[in-house]
Coordinates of N, CA and C in Angstrom, one line a residue:
Chain A
X1 N 0.9 -1.1 0.1 CA 0.1 0.0 0.0 C 1.0 1.3 0.1
X2 N 0.3 2.4 -0.6 CA 1.0 3.6 -0.7 C 1.0 4.3 0.6
X3 N 2.0 5.0 0.9 CA 2.1 5.8 2.2 C 2.8 7.2 2.0
X4 N 2.3 8.2 2.5 CA 2.8 9.4 2.6 C 3.2 9.9 4.0
X5 N 4.3 10.5 4.2 CA 4.9 10.9 5.4 C 5.2 12.3 5.4
X6 N 4.5 13.0 6.4 CA 5.0 14.4 6.6 C 5.5 14.6 8.0
X7 N 6.6 14.8 8.3 CA 7.2 14.6 9.6 C 7.2 16.0 10.3
X8 N 6.8 17.0 9.8 CA 6.7 18.3 10.5 C 5.5 18.6 10.7
X9 N 5.0 18.5 12.0 CA 3.5 19.0 12.4 C 3.4 20.5 12.3
X10 N 4.3 21.3 12.6 CA 4.2 22.6 12.4 C 5.5 23.3 11.9
X11 N 5.2 24.6 11.2 CA 6.4 25.3 10.8 C 6.0 26.7 11.1
X12 N 7.1 27.6 11.3 CA 6.9 28.9 11.5 C 7.9 29.5 10.3
X13 N 7.4 30.6 9.9 CA 8.3 31.3 8.7 C 8.0 32.9 9.0
X14 N 8.9 33.8 8.7 CA 8.5 35.1 8.6 C 8.2 35.5 7.2
X15 N 7.1 36.5 7.2 CA 6.8 37.0 5.9 C 8.0 37.3 4.8
X16 N 7.7 36.9 3.7 CA 8.7 37.2 2.7 C 9.8 36.3 2.6
X17 N 10.1 35.4 3.7 CA 11.0 34.3 3.5 C 10.4 33.1 2.8
X18 N 11.3 32.2 2.4 CA 11.0 30.9 1.8 C 11.0 29.8 2.8
X19 N 10.1 28.7 2.6 CA 10.0 27.8 3.6 C 9.8 26.5 2.7
X20 N 10.3 25.3 3.2 CA 10.1 24.1 2.6 C 9.5 23.1 3.5
X21 N 8.4 22.4 3.0 CA 7.6 21.6 3.8 C 8.0 20.2 3.3
X22 N 8.2 19.3 4.1 CA 8.7 17.9 3.8 C 7.7 16.8 3.4
X23 N 8.1 16.2 2.5 CA 7.0 14.9 2.2 C 7.9 13.8 1.7
X24 N 7.7 12.7 2.1 CA 8.3 11.4 1.7 C 7.3 10.4 1.3
X25 N 7.4 9.4 0.6 CA 6.5 8.6 0.1 C 7.0 7.4 -0.2
X26 N 6.0 6.3 -0.2 CA 6.5 5.0 -0.4 C 5.5 4.3 -1.2
X27 N 6.0 3.8 -2.4 CA 5.1 3.1 -3.5 C 6.0 2.1 -4.2
X28 N 5.2 1.1 -4.5 CA 6.0 0.1 -5.6 C 5.6 0.3 -7.1
X29 N 4.6 1.2 -7.1 CA 4.2 1.5 -8.6 C 5.0 2.4 -9.2
X30 N 5.5 1.9 -10.5 CA 6.4 2.7 -11.4 C 5.4 4.3 -11.9
X31 N 4.1 4.1 -11.8 CA 3.7 5.6 -12.3 C 2.9 5.8 -11.2
X32 N 3.0 7.0 -10.7 CA 2.4 7.6 -9.7 C 2.5 9.1 -9.7
X33 N 1.6 9.8 -8.9 CA 1.4 11.3 -9.0 C 1.4 11.8 -7.7
X34 N 2.0 13.0 -7.5 CA 2.0 13.6 -6.2 C 1.5 15.0 -6.2
X35 N 0.7 15.3 -5.1 CA 0.0 16.6 -5.1 C 0.3 17.2 -3.7
X36 N 0.2 18.5 -3.7 CA 0.4 19.2 -2.5 C -1.2 20.2 -2.6
X37 N -1.7 20.1 -1.4 CA -3.0 20.9 -1.3 C -2.9 21.7 0.0
X38 N -3.5 22.9 -0.1 CA -3.5 23.8 1.1 C -4.9 23.7 1.6
X39 N -5.1 23.8 3.0 CA -6.3 23.7 3.5 C -6.5 24.9 4.6
X40 N -7.1 25.9 4.2 CA -7.3 27.1 5.4 C -8.4 26.8 6.3
X41 N -8.6 27.6 7.2 CA -9.4 27.3 8.2 C -10.9 27.0 7.6
X42 N -11.4 27.7 6.5 CA -12.6 27.3 6.0 C -12.8 25.9 5.6
X43 N -11.8 24.9 5.5 CA -12.1 23.6 5.3 C -11.7 23.1 4.0
X44 N -11.9 24.0 2.9 CA -11.6 23.6 1.6 C -10.2 23.2 1.3
X45 N -10.1 22.2 0.5 CA -8.7 21.9 0.0 C -8.3 22.5 -1.2
X46 N -7.3 23.1 -1.3 CA -7.0 23.8 -2.5 C -5.8 23.5 -3.2
X47 N -5.8 22.9 -4.4 CA -4.8 22.3 -5.1 C -3.8 23.3 -5.3
X48 N -2.5 22.9 -5.2 CA -1.2 23.8 -5.2 C -0.5 23.4 -6.5
X49 N 0.0 22.0 -6.5 CA 1.0 21.7 -7.4 C 0.8 20.1 -7.6
X50 N 1.5 19.7 -8.9 CA 1.2 18.3 -9.3 C 2.6 17.9 -9.8
X51 N 3.1 16.8 -9.4 CA 4.3 16.1 -10.1 C 3.9 14.8 -10.5
X52 N 4.2 14.5 -11.8 CA 4.1 13.2 -12.1 C 5.4 12.3 -12.0
X53 N 5.2 11.1 -11.7 CA 6.5 10.3 -11.6 C 7.4 10.3 -12.8
X54 N 7.0 10.3 -13.9 CA 7.8 10.5 -15.2 C 8.2 11.8 -15.6
X55 N 7.6 12.8 -14.9 CA 7.9 14.4 -15.3 C 9.6 14.4 -15.0
X56 N 10.2 14.9 -15.9 CA 11.7 15.1 -16.0 C 12.1 16.3 -15.1
X57 N 11.2 17.4 -15.0 CA 11.5 18.5 -14.4 C 10.6 18.9 -13.2
X58 N 11.2 19.6 -12.2 CA 10.4 19.7 -11.0 C 9.2 20.7 -11.5
X59 N 8.1 20.6 -10.8 CA 6.9 21.3 -11.2 C 7.0 22.5 -10.3
X60 N 6.5 23.6 -11.0 CA 6.4 25.0 -10.2 C 5.1 25.5 -10.7
X61 N 4.5 26.2 -9.8 CA 3.4 27.2 -9.8 C 3.5 28.4 -9.4
X62 N 3.7 29.5 -9.9 CA 4.0 30.7 -9.2 C 5.0 30.6 -8.2
X63 N 4.6 30.9 -6.9 CA 5.5 30.9 -5.6 C 5.8 29.5 -5.2
X64 N 5.1 28.6 -5.9 CA 4.9 27.3 -5.4 C 6.0 26.4 -6.3
X65 N 6.8 25.5 -5.7 CA 7.7 24.8 -6.5 C 7.6 23.3 -5.8
X66 N 8.1 22.2 -6.4 CA 8.2 21.1 -5.8 C 9.4 20.4 -6.1
X67 N 10.2 20.1 -5.0 CA 11.5 19.6 -5.1 C 11.5 18.0 -5.1
X68 N 11.4 17.5 -6.5 CA 11.0 16.1 -6.5 C 12.6 15.4 -6.7
X69 N 12.6 14.6 -5.8 CA 13.9 13.6 -5.6 C 13.4 12.2 -5.7
X70 N 13.4 11.6 -6.9 CA 12.7 10.3 -7.0 C 13.5 9.2 -6.4
X71 N 14.7 9.2 -6.3 CA 15.5 8.2 -5.8 C 15.4 8.1 -4.2
X72 N 15.3 9.4 -3.7 CA 15.1 9.4 -2.2 C 13.5 9.4 -1.8
X73 N 12.8 9.3 -2.8 CA 11.1 9.3 -2.6 C 10.8 10.4 -1.8
X74 N 11.2 11.6 -2.2 CA 10.9 12.7 -1.5 C 10.1 13.7 -2.6
X75 N 9.2 14.5 -2.1 CA 8.6 15.6 -2.8 C 8.4 16.9 -2.0
X76 N 9.2 17.5 -1.6 CA 9.1 18.6 -0.8 C 8.5 19.9 -1.3
X77 N 7.5 20.6 -0.8 CA 7.0 21.9 -1.3 C 7.9 23.0 -0.8
X78 N 8.2 23.8 -1.8 CA 8.8 25.1 -1.4 C 7.9 26.2 -1.7
X79 N 7.8 27.0 -0.8 CA 6.9 28.2 -0.9 C 8.0 29.4 -0.9
X80 N 8.0 30.2 -2.0 CA 9.0 31.4 -1.9 C 8.3 32.5 -1.3
X81 N 8.8 33.4 -0.8 CA 8.2 35.0 -0.5 C 7.0 34.7 0.3
X82 N 6.9 34.0 1.5 CA 5.8 33.8 2.1 C 5.0 34.9 2.3
X83 N 3.6 34.8 2.4 CA 2.7 35.9 2.6 C 1.8 35.4 3.8
X84 N 1.3 36.3 4.6 CA 0.4 35.9 5.7 C -0.8 35.1 5.2
X85 N -1.2 35.0 4.1 CA -2.2 34.5 3.6 C -1.9 32.9 3.3
X86 N -0.7 32.6 3.4 CA -0.3 31.3 3.3 C -0.4 30.6 4.6
X87 N -0.8 31.1 5.8 CA -0.9 30.4 7.0 C -2.1 29.3 6.7
X88 N -1.8 28.2 6.9 CA -2.9 27.1 6.6 C -2.3 25.7 6.9
X89 N -3.1 24.6 6.8 CA -2.6 23.4 6.9 C -2.2 22.9 5.4
X90 N -1.1 22.2 5.3 CA -0.6 21.9 3.8 C -0.7 20.2 3.9
X91 N -1.2 19.6 2.8 CA -1.2 18.2 2.6 C -0.4 17.9 1.5
X92 N 0.4 16.8 1.7 CA 0.9 15.9 0.5 C 0.2 14.9 0.2
X93 N -0.1 14.5 -1.1 CA -1.0 13.3 -1.3 C -0.3 12.7 -2.4
X94 N -0.6 11.3 -2.4 CA -0.2 10.5 -3.6 C -1.4 9.9 -4.3
X95 N -1.4 9.8 -5.6 CA -2.5 9.2 -6.3 C -2.4 7.7 -6.3
X96 N -3.1 7.0 -6.0 CA -3.1 5.5 -5.7 C -4.0 4.9 -6.8
X97 N -3.7 4.1 -7.8 CA -4.4 3.7 -8.9 C -5.3 2.5 -8.2
X98 N -6.4 2.3 -8.3 CA -7.3 1.3 -8.0 C -7.3 0.3 -9.1
X99 N -7.9 -1.1 -8.9 CA -8.0 -2.1 -9.8 C -9.1 -1.7 -10.6
X100 N -10.1 -0.7 -10.3 CA -11.2 -0.5 -11.1 C -10.7 0.6 -12.2
X101 N -9.8 0.9 -12.2 CA -9.4 1.9 -13.3 C -9.3 3.4 -12.7
X102 N -10.0 3.5 -11.4 CA -10.1 4.9 -11.1 C -9.0 5.1 -9.9
X103 N -9.1 5.8 -9.2 CA -8.1 6.2 -8.3 C -8.5 6.9 -7.0
X104 N -7.5 7.0 -6.2 CA -7.9 7.6 -4.8 C -6.9 8.5 -4.4
X105 N -6.7 9.4 -3.6 CA -5.6 10.1 -3.1 C -5.4 9.6 -1.8
X106 N -4.1 9.2 -1.4 CA -3.7 9.0 0.0 C -3.0 10.2 0.6
X107 N -3.4 10.7 1.5 CA -2.8 11.8 2.3 C -1.9 11.6 3.3
X108 N -1.0 12.6 3.6 CA -0.2 12.7 4.6 C -0.9 13.1 5.9
X109 N -0.3 13.3 7.0 CA -0.8 13.9 8.2 C -1.0 15.5 8.2
X110 N -0.3 16.2 7.2 CA -0.2 17.5 7.1 C 0.7 18.3 8.1
X111 N 1.2 19.5 7.5 CA 1.8 20.4 8.3 C 1.3 21.8 8.3
X112 N 1.2 22.3 9.6 CA 0.5 23.5 9.8 C 1.5 24.7 9.7
X113 N 1.5 25.5 8.6 CA 2.2 26.6 8.5 C 1.8 27.9 9.0
X114 N 2.5 28.6 9.7 CA 2.3 29.8 10.3 C 3.2 30.9 10.0
X115 N 2.6 31.9 9.0 CA 3.5 33.1 8.6 C 3.2 34.2 9.6
X116 N 4.4 34.8 10.0 CA 4.3 35.9 11.1 C 4.8 37.2 10.2
X117 N 4.3 38.2 10.6 CA 4.7 39.4 10.0 C 6.2 40.0 10.3
Chain B
X1 N -16.6 29.4 -13.7 CA -17.1 28.2 -13.7 C -17.3 27.8 -11.9
X2 N -18.5 27.4 -11.7 CA -18.8 27.3 -10.4 C -17.9 25.9 -9.8
X3 N -17.6 26.1 -8.6 CA -16.8 25.0 -7.9 C -17.5 24.0 -7.4
X4 N -17.0 23.2 -6.5 CA -17.9 22.0 -5.9 C -18.6 22.5 -4.8
X5 N -19.9 22.3 -4.6 CA -20.8 22.8 -3.6 C -21.2 21.7 -2.7
X6 N -21.0 21.9 -1.5 CA -21.4 20.8 -0.6 C -22.5 21.6 0.7
X7 N -23.4 20.8 0.7 CA -24.5 21.2 1.7 C -25.0 20.1 2.5
X8 N -25.3 20.3 3.9 CA -25.1 21.6 4.4 C -23.5 21.9 4.9
X9 N -23.1 22.9 5.3 CA -21.8 23.5 5.7 C -21.6 22.7 7.0
X10 N -22.5 23.0 8.0 CA -22.5 22.7 9.2 C -23.8 21.9 9.7
X11 N -23.6 20.8 10.8 CA -24.7 20.1 11.2 C -24.5 19.6 12.4
X12 N -25.5 19.4 13.3 CA -25.4 18.8 14.5 C -26.2 17.7 14.8
X13 N -25.9 16.5 15.0 CA -26.9 15.3 15.2 C -26.5 14.7 16.5
X14 N -27.5 13.9 16.9 CA -27.2 13.0 18.1 C -27.0 11.6 17.6
X15 N -26.5 10.8 18.7 CA -26.2 9.5 18.4 C -27.5 8.8 18.0
X16 N -27.3 7.8 17.0 CA -28.4 7.0 16.5 C -29.2 7.7 15.3
X17 N -29.0 8.8 15.3 CA -29.7 9.5 14.0 C -29.0 9.2 12.7
X18 N -29.5 9.6 11.7 CA -29.0 9.5 10.4 C -28.8 10.8 9.7
X19 N -27.9 10.9 8.9 CA -27.6 12.3 8.2 C -27.5 12.2 6.7
X20 N -27.7 12.9 5.7 CA -27.5 13.0 4.4 C -26.9 14.2 4.1
X21 N -25.8 14.1 3.4 CA -24.8 15.2 2.8 C -24.9 15.3 1.3
X22 N -24.9 16.4 0.9 CA -25.0 16.6 -0.6 C -23.7 17.3 -1.2
X23 N -23.5 16.9 -2.7 CA -22.3 17.4 -3.1 C -22.7 17.6 -4.7
X24 N -22.4 18.8 -5.2 CA -22.7 19.1 -6.5 C -21.3 19.3 -7.1
X25 N -20.9 18.4 -7.9 CA -19.6 18.6 -8.7 C -19.6 19.7 -9.7
X26 N -18.2 19.8 -10.3 CA -18.0 21.0 -11.1 C -18.8 20.5 -12.3
X27 N -19.4 21.4 -13.0 CA -20.1 21.1 -14.2 C -19.2 20.3 -15.3
X28 N -19.8 19.1 -15.9 CA -18.9 18.5 -16.7 C -18.2 17.4 -16.0
X29 N -17.9 17.4 -14.8 CA -17.3 16.3 -14.0 C -18.3 15.2 -13.7
X30 N -17.8 14.1 -13.9 CA -18.7 12.8 -13.7 C -18.2 12.0 -12.6
X31 N -17.0 12.3 -12.0 CA -16.7 11.5 -10.9 C -16.8 12.3 -9.6
X32 N -17.3 11.7 -8.6 CA -17.3 12.3 -7.3 C -16.8 11.3 -6.3
X33 N -16.0 11.7 -5.4 CA -15.2 11.0 -4.4 C -15.8 11.7 -3.1
X34 N -15.7 10.9 -2.1 CA -15.8 11.6 -0.5 C -14.6 11.1 0.2
X35 N -14.4 12.1 1.2 CA -13.3 11.8 2.1 C -13.8 12.1 3.2
X36 N -13.4 11.6 4.5 CA -13.7 11.8 5.9 C -12.3 12.6 6.5
X37 N -12.3 13.6 7.2 CA -11.2 14.1 7.8 C -11.5 14.3 9.3
X38 N -10.8 13.5 10.1 CA -10.8 13.8 11.6 C -9.5 14.0 12.0
X39 N -9.4 14.6 13.3 CA -8.0 14.8 13.9 C -7.2 13.6 14.0
X40 N -7.8 12.6 14.4 CA -7.0 11.3 14.8 C -6.7 10.4 13.7
X41 N -7.6 10.5 12.6 CA -7.3 9.6 11.4 C -6.8 10.2 10.2
X42 N -6.9 11.6 10.3 CA -6.6 12.3 9.1 C -7.7 12.4 7.9
X43 N -7.1 12.3 6.7 CA -8.2 12.2 5.5 C -8.1 10.8 5.1
X44 N -9.3 10.2 5.0 CA -9.5 8.9 4.6 C -10.6 8.9 3.5
X45 N -10.2 8.0 2.4 CA -11.0 8.0 1.3 C -12.3 7.1 1.7
X46 N -13.5 7.6 1.4 CA -14.7 6.9 1.6 C -15.1 6.0 0.4
X47 N -15.6 6.8 -0.6 CA -16.1 6.1 -1.9 C -15.9 7.0 -3.0
X48 N -16.0 6.4 -4.1 CA -15.9 7.2 -5.3 C -17.1 6.8 -6.3
X49 N -17.9 7.7 -7.0 CA -19.0 7.3 -7.9 C -18.6 7.9 -9.4
X50 N -19.0 7.1 -10.2 CA -19.0 7.6 -11.5 C -20.0 7.0 -12.4
X51 N -20.7 7.8 -13.1 CA -21.9 7.3 -13.9 C -22.9 6.7 -13.0
X52 N -23.3 7.2 -12.0 CA -24.1 6.8 -11.0 C -23.8 5.4 -10.4
X53 N -22.7 5.0 -10.7 CA -22.1 3.7 -9.9 C -21.0 3.8 -8.9
X54 N -21.2 3.2 -7.9 CA -20.0 3.3 -7.0 C -18.8 2.4 -7.6
X55 N -17.7 3.0 -7.7 CA -16.6 2.4 -8.4 C -15.6 1.8 -7.2
X56 N -15.7 2.5 -6.3 CA -14.6 1.7 -5.1 C -15.1 2.4 -3.7
X57 N -14.8 1.6 -2.8 CA -15.1 2.1 -1.4 C -14.0 1.8 -0.4
X58 N -13.7 2.8 0.5 CA -12.7 2.8 1.5 C -13.0 1.8 2.5
X59 N -12.2 1.6 3.6 CA -12.5 0.7 4.7 C -13.4 1.4 5.8
X60 N -14.6 1.6 5.5 CA -15.7 2.0 6.2 C -16.9 1.1 6.4
X61 N -17.5 1.2 7.6 CA -18.7 0.1 7.7 C -19.8 0.5 6.9
X62 N -20.7 -0.4 6.7 CA -21.8 -0.3 6.0 C -22.9 0.9 6.3
X63 N -22.5 1.6 7.5 CA -23.4 2.6 7.8 C -23.1 3.6 7.0
X64 N -22.1 3.7 6.3 CA -21.7 4.8 5.1 C -22.1 4.4 4.0
X65 N -23.0 5.1 3.3 CA -23.4 4.8 1.9 C -23.4 6.1 1.1
X66 N -23.8 5.9 -0.1 CA -23.9 6.9 -1.1 C -24.5 6.7 -2.4
X67 N -24.7 7.7 -3.2 CA -25.3 7.5 -4.4 C -25.0 8.7 -5.4
X68 N -25.2 8.4 -6.6 CA -25.0 9.5 -7.5 C -26.1 9.5 -8.5
X69 N -26.6 10.6 -8.9 CA -27.7 11.0 -9.7 C -27.2 11.1 -11.2
X70 N -28.1 11.3 -12.1 CA -27.9 11.3 -13.5 C -27.1 12.5 -13.8
X71 N -27.5 13.6 -12.9 CA -26.6 15.0 -13.2 C -25.3 15.0 -12.5
X72 N -24.8 14.1 -12.0 CA -23.5 13.7 -11.4 C -23.5 14.2 -9.9
X73 N -24.6 14.9 -9.4 CA -24.9 15.2 -7.9 C -24.6 13.9 -7.1
X74 N -24.1 14.0 -6.0 CA -23.8 12.9 -5.2 C -24.4 13.3 -3.8
X75 N -24.8 12.2 -3.2 CA -25.1 12.3 -1.8 C -24.5 11.3 -0.9
X76 N -24.2 11.3 0.5 CA -23.7 10.4 1.1 C -24.5 10.3 2.4
X77 N -24.8 9.2 2.9 CA -25.5 9.1 4.0 C -24.9 8.1 5.2
X78 N -24.9 8.6 6.4 CA -24.6 7.9 7.5 C -25.8 7.5 8.4
X79 N -25.8 6.3 8.5 CA -26.9 5.9 9.5 C -26.4 5.5 10.9
X80 N -27.2 5.6 11.9 CA -27.0 5.3 13.2 C -25.6 5.8 13.7
X81 N -25.8 7.2 13.7 CA -24.6 7.9 14.0 C -23.9 7.5 15.5
X82 N -22.6 7.6 15.3 CA -21.7 7.4 16.5 C -20.9 8.5 16.7
X83 N -20.4 8.8 17.9 CA -19.7 10.1 18.2 C -18.4 10.2 17.4
X84 N -17.9 9.1 17.1 CA -16.7 8.8 16.3 C -16.9 9.3 14.8
X85 N -18.3 9.6 14.5 CA -18.5 10.1 13.1 C -18.3 11.7 13.0
X86 N -18.1 12.2 14.0 CA -17.8 13.6 14.0 C -16.6 13.8 13.1
X87 N -17.0 14.7 12.2 CA -15.9 14.8 11.2 C -16.0 16.1 10.2
X88 N -15.0 16.3 9.3 CA -15.3 17.2 8.1 C -15.4 16.1 7.0
X89 N -16.6 16.2 6.3 CA -16.8 15.3 5.2 C -16.6 16.2 3.8
X90 N -15.5 15.9 3.0 CA -15.0 16.4 2.0 C -15.4 15.7 0.7
X91 N -15.9 16.4 -0.2 CA -16.5 16.0 -1.6 C -15.6 16.5 -2.6
X92 N -15.1 15.5 -3.5 CA -14.0 16.2 -4.6 C -14.7 15.6 -5.8
X93 N -14.6 16.4 -6.9 CA -14.9 16.0 -8.3 C -13.7 16.0 -9.2
X94 N -13.8 15.2 -10.3 CA -12.8 15.1 -11.2 C -13.7 14.8 -12.7
X95 N -12.9 15.2 -13.7 CA -13.5 14.7 -15.0 C -14.1 13.2 -15.1
X96 N -13.3 12.3 -14.6 CA -13.6 10.9 -14.5 C -12.5 9.9 -14.7
X97 N -12.7 8.7 -15.5 CA -12.0 7.6 -15.5 C -10.6 8.1 -15.8
X98 N -9.4 7.3 -15.0 CA -8.2 7.5 -15.4 C -7.7 8.9 -15.5
X99 N -8.3 9.7 -14.7 CA -7.9 11.1 -14.5 C -6.6 11.4 -14.0
X100 N -5.8 12.0 -14.6 CA -4.3 12.2 -14.1 C -4.2 13.8 -13.5
X101 N -5.3 14.4 -13.6 CA -5.1 15.8 -12.8 C -5.8 15.7 -11.4
X102 N -5.7 17.0 -10.8 CA -6.2 16.9 -9.5 C -7.5 16.9 -9.2
X103 N -7.7 16.5 -8.0 CA -9.2 16.6 -7.6 C -9.7 18.1 -7.2
X104 N -10.8 18.3 -7.4 CA -11.3 19.6 -7.0 C -12.3 19.4 -5.9
X105 N -12.0 20.1 -4.7 CA -12.7 19.9 -3.4 C -13.5 21.0 -3.2
X106 N -14.7 20.5 -2.4 CA -15.6 21.5 -1.9 C -14.9 22.0 -0.4
X107 N -15.7 22.9 0.2 CA -15.6 23.3 1.5 C -15.9 22.3 2.7
X108 N -16.5 21.3 2.2 CA -16.9 20.3 3.4 C -18.0 20.5 4.0
X109 N -18.6 19.5 4.6 CA -19.7 19.4 5.6 C -19.3 19.0 6.8
X110 N -19.1 20.0 8.0 CA -18.6 19.7 9.2 C -19.8 19.2 10.2
X111 N -19.7 17.7 10.5 CA -20.8 17.2 11.3 C -20.3 17.0 12.7
X112 N -21.1 17.3 13.5 CA -20.9 16.9 14.9 C -22.0 16.1 15.6
X113 N -21.4 15.1 16.1 CA -22.4 14.1 16.8 C -22.3 14.2 18.2
X114 N -23.6 14.5 19.1 CA -23.5 14.7 20.4 C -24.0 13.5 20.8

């Protein structure tokens, strides 16, 4: 079974600084996808960035980039120039293919990021 | 384009009661999946529906059920509520089979069981 590990329960960063949120994964499938979601206090899961296992380059989306190290099975999220609005829970997730042809997401336990002025 | 809409946003029930939660996916999306989020267990997959058929189910008891309508709207039902069912229930939609993109989540329905 696939597994996602986020070892940082909480992270603090000052506004305008960069922060890295760690994520390691375990899978025996050669084809997989990795996601990062942001969950503010409202509850909605907001998609941030996606990395496919065969993607040659690290994914980037604005201030978000994914440091994908396949051999180490890590997919860390880097947020550059942190903003106060970045304070939220961040979840790393892996797409698990099901034998029905569909998929589900397996989530890590999350990291709570707090950005201070 | 409207996002995923979940209703109700908040509800309080007592043990033994049942509850029905509703999810309207993004227009054109045919797959709806449900997740339960609790402080202790984190985010767990409940089930997924596509074309009105349940395609897969997570490791939850039979008290948890759902259905999908022809317009792709989905409902999930929890019968004989227990205290441990208190959670945020998140619905997510996607275009469908073998989707390689992200899931689009709603804001969730927060259920409190007293």
